[in-house]
Coordinates of C-alpha atoms and ligand atoms in Angstrom, one line a residue:
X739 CA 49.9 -3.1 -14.8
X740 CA 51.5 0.0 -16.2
X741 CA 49.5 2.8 -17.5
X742 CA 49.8 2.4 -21.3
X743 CA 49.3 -1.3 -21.2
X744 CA 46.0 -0.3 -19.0
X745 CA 43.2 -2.0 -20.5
X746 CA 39.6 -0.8 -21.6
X747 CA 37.6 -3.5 -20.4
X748 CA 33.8 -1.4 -21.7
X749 CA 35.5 -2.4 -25.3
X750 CA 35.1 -6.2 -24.4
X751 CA 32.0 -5.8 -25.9
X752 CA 30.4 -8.1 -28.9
X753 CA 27.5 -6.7 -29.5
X754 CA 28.8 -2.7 -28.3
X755 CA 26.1 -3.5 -26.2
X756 CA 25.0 -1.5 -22.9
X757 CA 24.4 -5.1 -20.9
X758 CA 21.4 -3.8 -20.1
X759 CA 18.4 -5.4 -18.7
X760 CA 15.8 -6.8 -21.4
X761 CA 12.4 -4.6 -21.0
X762 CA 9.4 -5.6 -18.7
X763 CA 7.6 -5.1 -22.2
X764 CA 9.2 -8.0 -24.0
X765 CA 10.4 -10.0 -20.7
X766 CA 6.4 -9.9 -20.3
X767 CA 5.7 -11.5 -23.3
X768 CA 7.9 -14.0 -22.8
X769 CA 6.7 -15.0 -19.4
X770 CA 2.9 -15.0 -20.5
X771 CA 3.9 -18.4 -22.7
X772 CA 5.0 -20.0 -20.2
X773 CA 2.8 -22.8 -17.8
X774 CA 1.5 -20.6 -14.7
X775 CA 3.8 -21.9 -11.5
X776 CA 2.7 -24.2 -9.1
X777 CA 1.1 -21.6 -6.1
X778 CA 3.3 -22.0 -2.6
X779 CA 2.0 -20.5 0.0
X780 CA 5.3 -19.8 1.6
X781 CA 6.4 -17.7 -1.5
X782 CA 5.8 -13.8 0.2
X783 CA 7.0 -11.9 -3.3
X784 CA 7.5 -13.5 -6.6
X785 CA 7.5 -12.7 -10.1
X786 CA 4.5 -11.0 -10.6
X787 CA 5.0 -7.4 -8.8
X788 CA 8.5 -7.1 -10.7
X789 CA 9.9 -6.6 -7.0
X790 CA 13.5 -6.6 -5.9
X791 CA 14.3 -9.7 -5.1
X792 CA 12.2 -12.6 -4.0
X793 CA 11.8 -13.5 -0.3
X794 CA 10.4 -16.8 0.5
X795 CA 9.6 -17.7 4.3
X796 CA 11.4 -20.4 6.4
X797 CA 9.3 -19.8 9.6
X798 CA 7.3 -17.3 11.0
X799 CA 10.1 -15.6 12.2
X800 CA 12.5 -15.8 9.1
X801 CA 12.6 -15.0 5.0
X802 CA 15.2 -15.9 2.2
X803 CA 15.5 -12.5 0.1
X804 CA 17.0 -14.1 -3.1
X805 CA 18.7 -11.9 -6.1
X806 CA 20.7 -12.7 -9.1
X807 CA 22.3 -9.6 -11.1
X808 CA 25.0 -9.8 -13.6
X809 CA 26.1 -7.5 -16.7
X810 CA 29.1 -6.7 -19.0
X811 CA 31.6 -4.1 -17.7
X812 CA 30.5 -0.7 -17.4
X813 CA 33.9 1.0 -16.2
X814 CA 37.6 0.0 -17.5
X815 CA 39.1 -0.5 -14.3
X816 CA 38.6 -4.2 -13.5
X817 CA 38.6 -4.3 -9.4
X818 CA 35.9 -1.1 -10.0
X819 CA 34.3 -3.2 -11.8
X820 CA 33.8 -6.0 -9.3
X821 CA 33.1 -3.5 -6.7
X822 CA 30.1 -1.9 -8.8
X823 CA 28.9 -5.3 -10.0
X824 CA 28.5 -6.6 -6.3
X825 CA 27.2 -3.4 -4.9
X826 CA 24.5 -3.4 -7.5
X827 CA 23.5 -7.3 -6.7
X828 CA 23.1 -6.6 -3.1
X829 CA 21.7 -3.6 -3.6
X830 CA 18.2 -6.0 -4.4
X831 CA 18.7 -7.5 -0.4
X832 CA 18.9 -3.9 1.0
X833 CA 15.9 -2.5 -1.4
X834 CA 13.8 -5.6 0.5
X835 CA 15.1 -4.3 3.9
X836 CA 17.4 -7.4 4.4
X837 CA 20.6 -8.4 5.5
X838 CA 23.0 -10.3 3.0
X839 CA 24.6 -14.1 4.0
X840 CA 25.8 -15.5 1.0
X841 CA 27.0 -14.7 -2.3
X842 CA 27.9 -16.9 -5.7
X843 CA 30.2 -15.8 -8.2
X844 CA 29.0 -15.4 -11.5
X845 CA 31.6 -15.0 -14.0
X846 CA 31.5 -14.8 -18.0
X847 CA 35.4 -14.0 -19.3
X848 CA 37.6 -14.2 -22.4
X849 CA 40.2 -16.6 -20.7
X850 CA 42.6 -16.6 -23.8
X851 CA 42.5 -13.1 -24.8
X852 CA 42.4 -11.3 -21.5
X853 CA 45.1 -11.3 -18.8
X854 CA 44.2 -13.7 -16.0
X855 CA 45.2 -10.8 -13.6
X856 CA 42.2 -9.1 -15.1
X857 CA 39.7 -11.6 -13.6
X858 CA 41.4 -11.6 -10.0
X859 CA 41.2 -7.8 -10.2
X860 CA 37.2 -8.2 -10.7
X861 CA 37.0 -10.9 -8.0
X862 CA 39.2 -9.0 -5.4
X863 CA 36.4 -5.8 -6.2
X864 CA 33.9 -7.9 -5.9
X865 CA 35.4 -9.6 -2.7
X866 CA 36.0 -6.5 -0.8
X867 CA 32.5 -5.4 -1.3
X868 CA 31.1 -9.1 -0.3
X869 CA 33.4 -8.4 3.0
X870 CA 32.1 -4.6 3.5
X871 CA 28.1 -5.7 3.2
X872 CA 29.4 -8.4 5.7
X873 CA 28.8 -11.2 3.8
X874 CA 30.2 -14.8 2.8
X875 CA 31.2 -15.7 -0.5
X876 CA 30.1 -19.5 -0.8
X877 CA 31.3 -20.5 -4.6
X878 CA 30.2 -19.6 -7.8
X879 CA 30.2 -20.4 -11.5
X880 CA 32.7 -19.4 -14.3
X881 CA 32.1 -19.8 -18.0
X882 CA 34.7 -19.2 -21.5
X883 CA 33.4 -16.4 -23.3
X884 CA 33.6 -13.6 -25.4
X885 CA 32.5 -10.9 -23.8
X886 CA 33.2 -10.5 -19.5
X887 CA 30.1 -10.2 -17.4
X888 CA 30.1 -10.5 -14.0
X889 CA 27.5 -10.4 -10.9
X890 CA 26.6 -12.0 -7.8
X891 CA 23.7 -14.2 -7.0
X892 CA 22.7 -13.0 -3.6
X893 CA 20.7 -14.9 -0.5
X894 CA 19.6 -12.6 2.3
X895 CA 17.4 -12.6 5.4
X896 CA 14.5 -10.2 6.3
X897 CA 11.2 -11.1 9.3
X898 CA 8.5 -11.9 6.8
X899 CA 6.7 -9.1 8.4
X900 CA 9.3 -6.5 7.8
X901 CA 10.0 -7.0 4.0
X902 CA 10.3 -3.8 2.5
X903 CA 7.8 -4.8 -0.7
X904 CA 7.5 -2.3 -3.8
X905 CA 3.7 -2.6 -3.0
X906 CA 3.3 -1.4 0.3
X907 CA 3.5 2.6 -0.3
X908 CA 0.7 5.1 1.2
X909 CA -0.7 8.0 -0.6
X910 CA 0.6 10.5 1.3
X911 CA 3.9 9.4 1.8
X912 CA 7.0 11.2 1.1
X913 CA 9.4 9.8 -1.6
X914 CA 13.0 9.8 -0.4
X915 CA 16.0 8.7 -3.0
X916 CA 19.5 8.2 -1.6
X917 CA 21.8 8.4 -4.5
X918 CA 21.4 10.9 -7.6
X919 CA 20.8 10.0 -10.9
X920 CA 22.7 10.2 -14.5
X921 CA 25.1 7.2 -13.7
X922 CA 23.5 5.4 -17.4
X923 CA 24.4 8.5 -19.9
X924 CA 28.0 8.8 -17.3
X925 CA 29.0 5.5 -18.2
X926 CA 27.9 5.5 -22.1
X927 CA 30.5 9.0 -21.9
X928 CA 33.1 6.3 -20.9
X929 CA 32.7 4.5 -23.5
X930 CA 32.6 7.2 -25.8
X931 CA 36.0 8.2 -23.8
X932 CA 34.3 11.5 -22.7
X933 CA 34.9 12.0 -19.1
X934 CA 38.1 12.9 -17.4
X935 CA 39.6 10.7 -14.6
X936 CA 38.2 12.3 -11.8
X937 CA 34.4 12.2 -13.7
X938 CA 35.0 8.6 -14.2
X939 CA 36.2 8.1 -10.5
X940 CA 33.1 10.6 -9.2
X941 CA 30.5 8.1 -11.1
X942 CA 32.5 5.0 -9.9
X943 CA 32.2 6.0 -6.2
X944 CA 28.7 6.5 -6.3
X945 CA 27.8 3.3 -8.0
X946 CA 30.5 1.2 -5.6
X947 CA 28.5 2.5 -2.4
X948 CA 26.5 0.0 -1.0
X949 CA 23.2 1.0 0.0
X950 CA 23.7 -0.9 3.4
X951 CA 24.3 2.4 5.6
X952 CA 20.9 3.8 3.8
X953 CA 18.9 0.6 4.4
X954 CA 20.4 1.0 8.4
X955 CA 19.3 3.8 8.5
X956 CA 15.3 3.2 7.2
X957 CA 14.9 0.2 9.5
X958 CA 13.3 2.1 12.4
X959 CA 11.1 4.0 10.2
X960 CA 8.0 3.7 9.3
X961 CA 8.6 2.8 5.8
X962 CA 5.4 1.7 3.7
X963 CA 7.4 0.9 0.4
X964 CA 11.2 0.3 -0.8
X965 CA 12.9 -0.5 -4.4
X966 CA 16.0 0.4 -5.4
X967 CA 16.8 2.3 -8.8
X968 CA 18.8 0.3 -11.3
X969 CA 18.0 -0.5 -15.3
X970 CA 14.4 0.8 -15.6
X971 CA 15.4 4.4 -14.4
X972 CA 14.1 6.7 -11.6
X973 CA 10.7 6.5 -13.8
X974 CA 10.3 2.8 -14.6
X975 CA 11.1 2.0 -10.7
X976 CA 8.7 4.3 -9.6
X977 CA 6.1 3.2 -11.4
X978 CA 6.3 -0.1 -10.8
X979 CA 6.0 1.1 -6.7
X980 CA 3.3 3.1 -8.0
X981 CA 1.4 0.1 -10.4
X982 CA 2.4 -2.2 -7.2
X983 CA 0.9 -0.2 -4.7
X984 CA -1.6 1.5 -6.2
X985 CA -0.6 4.9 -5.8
X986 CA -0.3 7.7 -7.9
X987 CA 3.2 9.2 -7.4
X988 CA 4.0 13.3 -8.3
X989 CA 7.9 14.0 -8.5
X990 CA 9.4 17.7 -8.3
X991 CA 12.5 17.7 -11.2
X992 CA 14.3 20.2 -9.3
X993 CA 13.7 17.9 -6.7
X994 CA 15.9 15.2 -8.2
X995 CA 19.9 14.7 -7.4
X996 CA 21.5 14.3 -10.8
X997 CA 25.5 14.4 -11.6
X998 CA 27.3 17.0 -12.7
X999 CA 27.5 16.9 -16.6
X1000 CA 24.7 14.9 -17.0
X1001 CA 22.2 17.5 -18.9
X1002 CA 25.5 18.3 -21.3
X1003 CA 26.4 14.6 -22.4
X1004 CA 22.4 13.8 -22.7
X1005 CA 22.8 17.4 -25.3
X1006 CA 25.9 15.9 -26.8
X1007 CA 24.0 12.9 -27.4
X1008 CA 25.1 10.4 -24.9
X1009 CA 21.8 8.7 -24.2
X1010 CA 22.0 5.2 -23.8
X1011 CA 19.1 2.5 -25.9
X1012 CA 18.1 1.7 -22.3
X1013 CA 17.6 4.9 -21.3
X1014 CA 15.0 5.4 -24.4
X1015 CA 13.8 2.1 -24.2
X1016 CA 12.5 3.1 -20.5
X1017 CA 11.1 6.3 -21.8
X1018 CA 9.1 4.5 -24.5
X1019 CA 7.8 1.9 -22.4
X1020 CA 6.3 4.7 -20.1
X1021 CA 4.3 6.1 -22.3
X1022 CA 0.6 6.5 -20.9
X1023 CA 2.2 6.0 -17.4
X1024 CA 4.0 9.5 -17.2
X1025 CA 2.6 12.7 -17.6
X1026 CA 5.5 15.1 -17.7
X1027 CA 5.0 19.2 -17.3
X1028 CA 4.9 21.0 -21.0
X1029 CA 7.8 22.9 -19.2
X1030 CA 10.4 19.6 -18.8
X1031 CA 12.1 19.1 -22.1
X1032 CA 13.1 16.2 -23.5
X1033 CA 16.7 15.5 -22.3
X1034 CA 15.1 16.1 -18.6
X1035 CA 12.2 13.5 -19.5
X1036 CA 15.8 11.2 -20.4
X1037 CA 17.5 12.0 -18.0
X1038 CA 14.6 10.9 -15.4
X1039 CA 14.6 8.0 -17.3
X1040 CA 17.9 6.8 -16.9
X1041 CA 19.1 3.6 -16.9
X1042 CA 21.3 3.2 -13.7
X1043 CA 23.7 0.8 -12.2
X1044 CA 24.0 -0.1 -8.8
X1045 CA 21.3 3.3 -7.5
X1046 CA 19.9 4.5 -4.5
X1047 CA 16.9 3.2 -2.6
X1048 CA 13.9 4.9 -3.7
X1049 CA 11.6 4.8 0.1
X1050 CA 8.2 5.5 0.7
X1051 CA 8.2 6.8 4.3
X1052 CA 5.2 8.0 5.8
X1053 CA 5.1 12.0 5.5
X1054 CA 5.6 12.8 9.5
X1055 CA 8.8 11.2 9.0
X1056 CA 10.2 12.1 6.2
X1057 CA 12.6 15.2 7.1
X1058 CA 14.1 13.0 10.2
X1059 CA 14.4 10.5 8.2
X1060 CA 16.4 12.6 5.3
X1061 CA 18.6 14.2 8.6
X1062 CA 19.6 10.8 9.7
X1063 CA 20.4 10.1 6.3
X1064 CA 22.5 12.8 5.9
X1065 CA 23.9 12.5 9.3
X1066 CA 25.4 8.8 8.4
X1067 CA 26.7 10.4 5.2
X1068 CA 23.5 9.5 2.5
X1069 CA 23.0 11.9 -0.4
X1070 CA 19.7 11.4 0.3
X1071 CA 16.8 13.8 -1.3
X1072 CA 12.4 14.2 -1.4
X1073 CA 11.9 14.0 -4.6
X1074 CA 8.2 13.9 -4.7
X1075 CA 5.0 12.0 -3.0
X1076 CA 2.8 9.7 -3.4
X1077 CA -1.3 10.5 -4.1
X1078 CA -4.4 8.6 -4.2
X1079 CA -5.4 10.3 -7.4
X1080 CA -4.6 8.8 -10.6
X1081 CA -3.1 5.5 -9.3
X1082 CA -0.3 3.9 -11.1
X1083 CA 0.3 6.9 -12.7
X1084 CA 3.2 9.5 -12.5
X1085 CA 3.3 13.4 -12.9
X1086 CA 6.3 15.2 -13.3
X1087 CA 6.3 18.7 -12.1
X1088 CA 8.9 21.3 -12.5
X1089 CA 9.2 21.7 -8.6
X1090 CA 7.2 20.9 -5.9
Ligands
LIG804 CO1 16.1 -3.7 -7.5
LIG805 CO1 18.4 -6.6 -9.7
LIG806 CO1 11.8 -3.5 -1.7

């Protein structure tokens, strides 16, 4: 494909919409109507602490970790696209501290109106990714439709013992994140046809990393609590770690890694609905220093795709933790610490 037939695949779009995760607030609703499931005994996390991914054991010595993520393209490029989409749905395995097997295809596209070459390009993303996390694509599922969306359903293994839960954090750990933040407003500015090329390839690469070097890494720490940071922001993840584990958590701004350009777009008004949508629905859970303005209270809000693993490591560990991190080549960062005052609550401090 030449350059001025190049597509933009982010205008596929038939609601302009983010494809962005429906809120815990209104997902919650939903869920309370429903029959209560059937307890099994074998079923280590489920639904109800809004973990990663479930993980279901086999035998004492061996877990399934199952995920499913999908959405509609958030970059133009389509092989980008398959790379972020699978690096986002395995993402879920590493959070748990497993090791992905399989993978199914799951595949929403415009067959008639977009070029079949299109699709391959998201598959061969996708593929490569699959092949780097050194797993096996087993099948998958393809529908006619309007708009593309593309994911992976994704089966890991983990020890039951060692399942990296959202709920196992210590007060007194230190919080560790290993990607920076910003990638939701980044990609609405691509949209909006707002970044330059090598903006768009800078927020590409960091979404298209897998988090399996930073979940290598953690194993042989003593890590009380992992989630990873996609569609409920830096915030929303944290505080389901902190809700989970009852915890209060305290995060330093300056602390936080964000993308360059970030604070200008959020000015220039390029907040996504999800990204506000997280900020409402933490109301009463966040406490945020009179000092942090409001694009900073967005910004830690962000909706991402395809983040870094947010890791609760116990604090005598933390800074050789953060140099192995760095030594494999993880942008990895404290950003705060977890408290046993006010539990399942946040504070947001300038600096810490
Ligand atoms: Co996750
Ligand atoms: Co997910
Ligand atoms: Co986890």
């Amino acid at each position: 494909m030449t350059m001025s037939e190049k597509i933009k695949l982010t205008s596929y779009s038939t609601k302009g919409g983010c494809g962005c995760k429906i809120g815990p607030a209104d997902l919650h609703q939903v869920i309370q109507t429903l029959p209560p499931a059937e307890p099994d005994p074998n079923l280590l996390v489920g639904l109800d602490t809004s973990d990663d991914a479930g993980v279901y054991k086999l035998t004492d010595e061996l877990a399934l970790v199952q995920t499913v993520d999908f959405f509609t393209p958030i970059v133009d490029d389509p092989y980008s696209f398959g790379q972020v989409a699978a690096a986002n749905a395995l993402s879920d395995i590493y959070a748990m501290g497993g090791k992905p097997l399989t993978v199914l295809n799951i595949v929403a596209f415009p067959i008639k109106k977009l070029d079949k070459s299109v699709l391959a390009d998201i598959l061969r993303g996708a593929g490569d990714k699959v092949k780097e996390a050194g797993a096996t694509l087993v099948g998958g599922h393809s529908i006619d439709d309007n708009e593309p969306k593309f994911g992976l359903a994704v089966t890991g293994l983990v020890h039951p013992a060692k399942a990296k839960t959202n709920t196992g954090a210590k007060p007194g750990d230190k919080l560790i994140l290993t990607k920076p933040i910003g990638v939701g407003i980044l990609t609405t500015s691509i949209k909006k046809d707002a970044l330059s090329e090598e903006e768009i390839a800078r927020v590409t690469k960091v979404m298209t990393t897998l988090n399996k070097t930073a979940a290598e890494v953690m194993e042989p720490y003593d890590v009380h609590g992992c989630t990873d940071v996609t569609g409920f922001g830096l915030l929303g993840h944290a505080a389901e770690l902190a809700k989970g584990s009852g915890v209060g958590v305290r995060i330093g701004q300056a602390q936080v890694p964000v993308l360059p350009r970030v604070r200008e777009l959020a000015e220039a008004g390029f907040v996504p609905g999800g990204t506000k949508n997280n900020y409402a629905h933490l109301e009463g859970t966040v406490t945020f220093a009179s000092s942090i303005d409001q694009i900073d209270q967005w910004i830690l809000c962000d909706a991402v795709t395809s983040g870094g693993l947010l890791i609760s490591v116990a604090a005598d560990r933390a800074e050789a933790l953060l140099a192995d991190m760095y030594g494999a080549g993880v942008e990895a960062a404290i950003i705060g610490e977890t408290v046993s005052d006010h539990p399942g609550e946040i504070r947001v401090e300038p600096s810490l």
